[in-house]
Structures are given as structure tokens and as C-alpha cells.
């Protein structure tokens, strides 16, 4: 099968977050309406031990409140309003729990849960496991993602049936123009934490040979955040397994046009 025949899955980044406020129920409902193959969220632990969906570790950007998630109980966080920062039509959106978001996921769709590494990420894994069990979702629909190799390792130990992708942070050496880690170094990292694949920021321009080397070693290859049809088509041709985007319908059209 050529690269073009096997299309990457289109994953809605923080929900359909170009059109609706990120990490809200409205953004996930819209992602499913827009035909996303899956969606992604970011989870943090509240002071009273609940997992909530929010990207930042405080509520300043989305709710105009400086409260820190890790120092605040869920009931207090629930009073915040996280929709109108994006558009008045979303005034009244509240911070959702992970279980509430998982319960929006239709049958046959994927859901990527990103454990943020600002906290002790591996500690969140048993909470994620409990929330998956509480929700209606089939665990086969879940993928766990994190920059923390400890969280990935803990996830594979505690939930071996759930796919886990390591988010890779790249460093550019301005003197010799090289990027690290190399594909060999990434493969070593993936092996060490028992990951099933890697997920990389699109700002890091990699060659086809890099993707081919990762995939030949048996790992899947994922890219975030692509909002341009032109870039989405390029990565489709390069054979990536999923593309995470703020604009699922827009990008899915591009992916399926080539
Ligand atoms: O899908 C991975 C991506 O979401 C990681 O970056 O900052 O948007 O959480 P960020
Ligand atoms: Ca994320």
C-alpha cells in the first residue's frame, strides 16, 4: 500500500479548538460533528485528586483567574467560566472532568489523553485508569500521550492494552545545524519506556528517512499541530499515522484529497 492510500487519522487538538473553546464539552461535540477521527485532551490533577481537562496549569488564559489547578478543589474550579475568552457564544462553558469528556466520544472514534508533565506525571496514571473504568468508553479507543517517559512506562505497566505515544521534544544545535534526538536515539527512548509510537511537533522538520526509520523499527509516528492543508498533504504523503489539528474538518478534507 502506498503512503497516499493509507490516510493518517485526523485528531482534534483540545477538541475542535479553532472554532470552539479548547478542552470544553462544546469543543469535543464540535469535533465529532466535524468528522474528526479522534480528539485529544490535556489532564491535570486538582487539589482534591480529580482529573480535569485543561491545557495550562492555571486558569488565567481561559478563565481570567490565576488559580493553580493543583492547589484548587474541583468545586471551586467548576465555578470558572472557560468559553467566552474565545467567543461570546460559548459564555458559560465550564471546565470538564476527564470522565465527562470521555463520555462524549462516539463508538469507533479515538481519544488521546495527554498527561501534562508539569506535575508528577506518572502519579496521574492510576487516576486515568480509574476514570476510563468509570466512563462509558471502550479502553481500545484510548491512546495515552505524554512528554514524560515515566508516565508512558507506568501506563504500559498498568494498562498494557492501551496504546501509548511518547511526545518528543527536539533541540536544534545552531552551531552545527543538527537536530537531536536522532531517530536511533528516539528508538532507544521508545524501547526504554515500552511506548507504541512517537508524537512530534510539526515545527521540527524531519526528512522522510527519519519517519521511515521509526516506522521500520515497529513504532507508529504522529504529528501535532497541523492547521494548514498544504502541510497536512505533505505529511499524508510521508505516511504518518495521525495528524493532530485544531481544524479537523478543514484538515480532513486536505488529507483525503491526496
Ligand atoms: O498532541 C500533542 C500536543 O497537544 C502537545 O502540545 O502544548 O498543545 O499540549 P500541547
Ligand atoms: Ca496537548
Coordinates of N, CA and C and ligand atoms in Angstrom, one line a residue, residues 13-14 40 42 55 112 114 116 145 147 167 199 224-225 244, ligand 1:
X13 N -7.3 18.6 18.2 CA -6.4 19.1 19.2 C -7.2 19.9 20.3
X14 N -7.3 19.4 21.5 CA -8.1 20.1 22.6 C -9.6 20.2 22.1
X40 N -8.2 15.0 21.2 CA -7.1 15.0 22.3 C -7.5 15.9 23.4
X42 N -5.9 17.5 27.5 CA -4.8 17.6 28.4 C -5.4 17.5 29.8
X55 N -5.4 22.8 29.5 CA -4.0 22.7 29.0 C -3.0 23.3 30.0
X112 N -7.1 10.7 22.6 CA -5.8 10.8 23.1 C -5.8 11.6 24.4
X114 N -3.5 13.4 27.1 CA -2.2 13.9 27.4 C -2.0 14.1 28.8
X116 N 0.0 15.9 31.4 CA 0.9 17.0 31.4 C 2.1 16.7 32.3
X145 N -0.8 9.9 25.8 CA 0.4 10.6 25.3 C 1.0 11.4 26.4
X147 N 4.9 13.8 27.5 CA 6.3 14.1 27.3 C 7.1 13.3 28.4
X167 N 5.7 11.9 23.5 CA 5.9 13.2 22.9 C 7.3 13.5 22.9
X199 N 5.2 11.0 19.0 CA 4.4 12.1 18.6 C 5.2 13.4 18.6
X224 N 1.8 16.8 15.6 CA 0.9 17.8 16.0 C 1.5 19.2 15.7
X225 N 0.9 20.3 15.7 CA -0.5 20.6 15.4 C -0.5 21.2 13.9
X244 N -2.6 15.7 14.4 CA -3.5 16.4 15.3 C -3.6 17.9 14.9
Ligands
LIG1 O1 -0.9 16.4 20.8 C1 0.2 16.8 21.4 C2 0.1 18.3 21.8 O2 -1.1 18.5 22.3 C3 1.2 18.7 22.8 O3 1.3 20.1 22.9 O4 1.1 22.1 24.2 O5 -0.7 21.5 22.7 O6 -0.4 20.2 24.7 P1 0.2 21.0 23.7

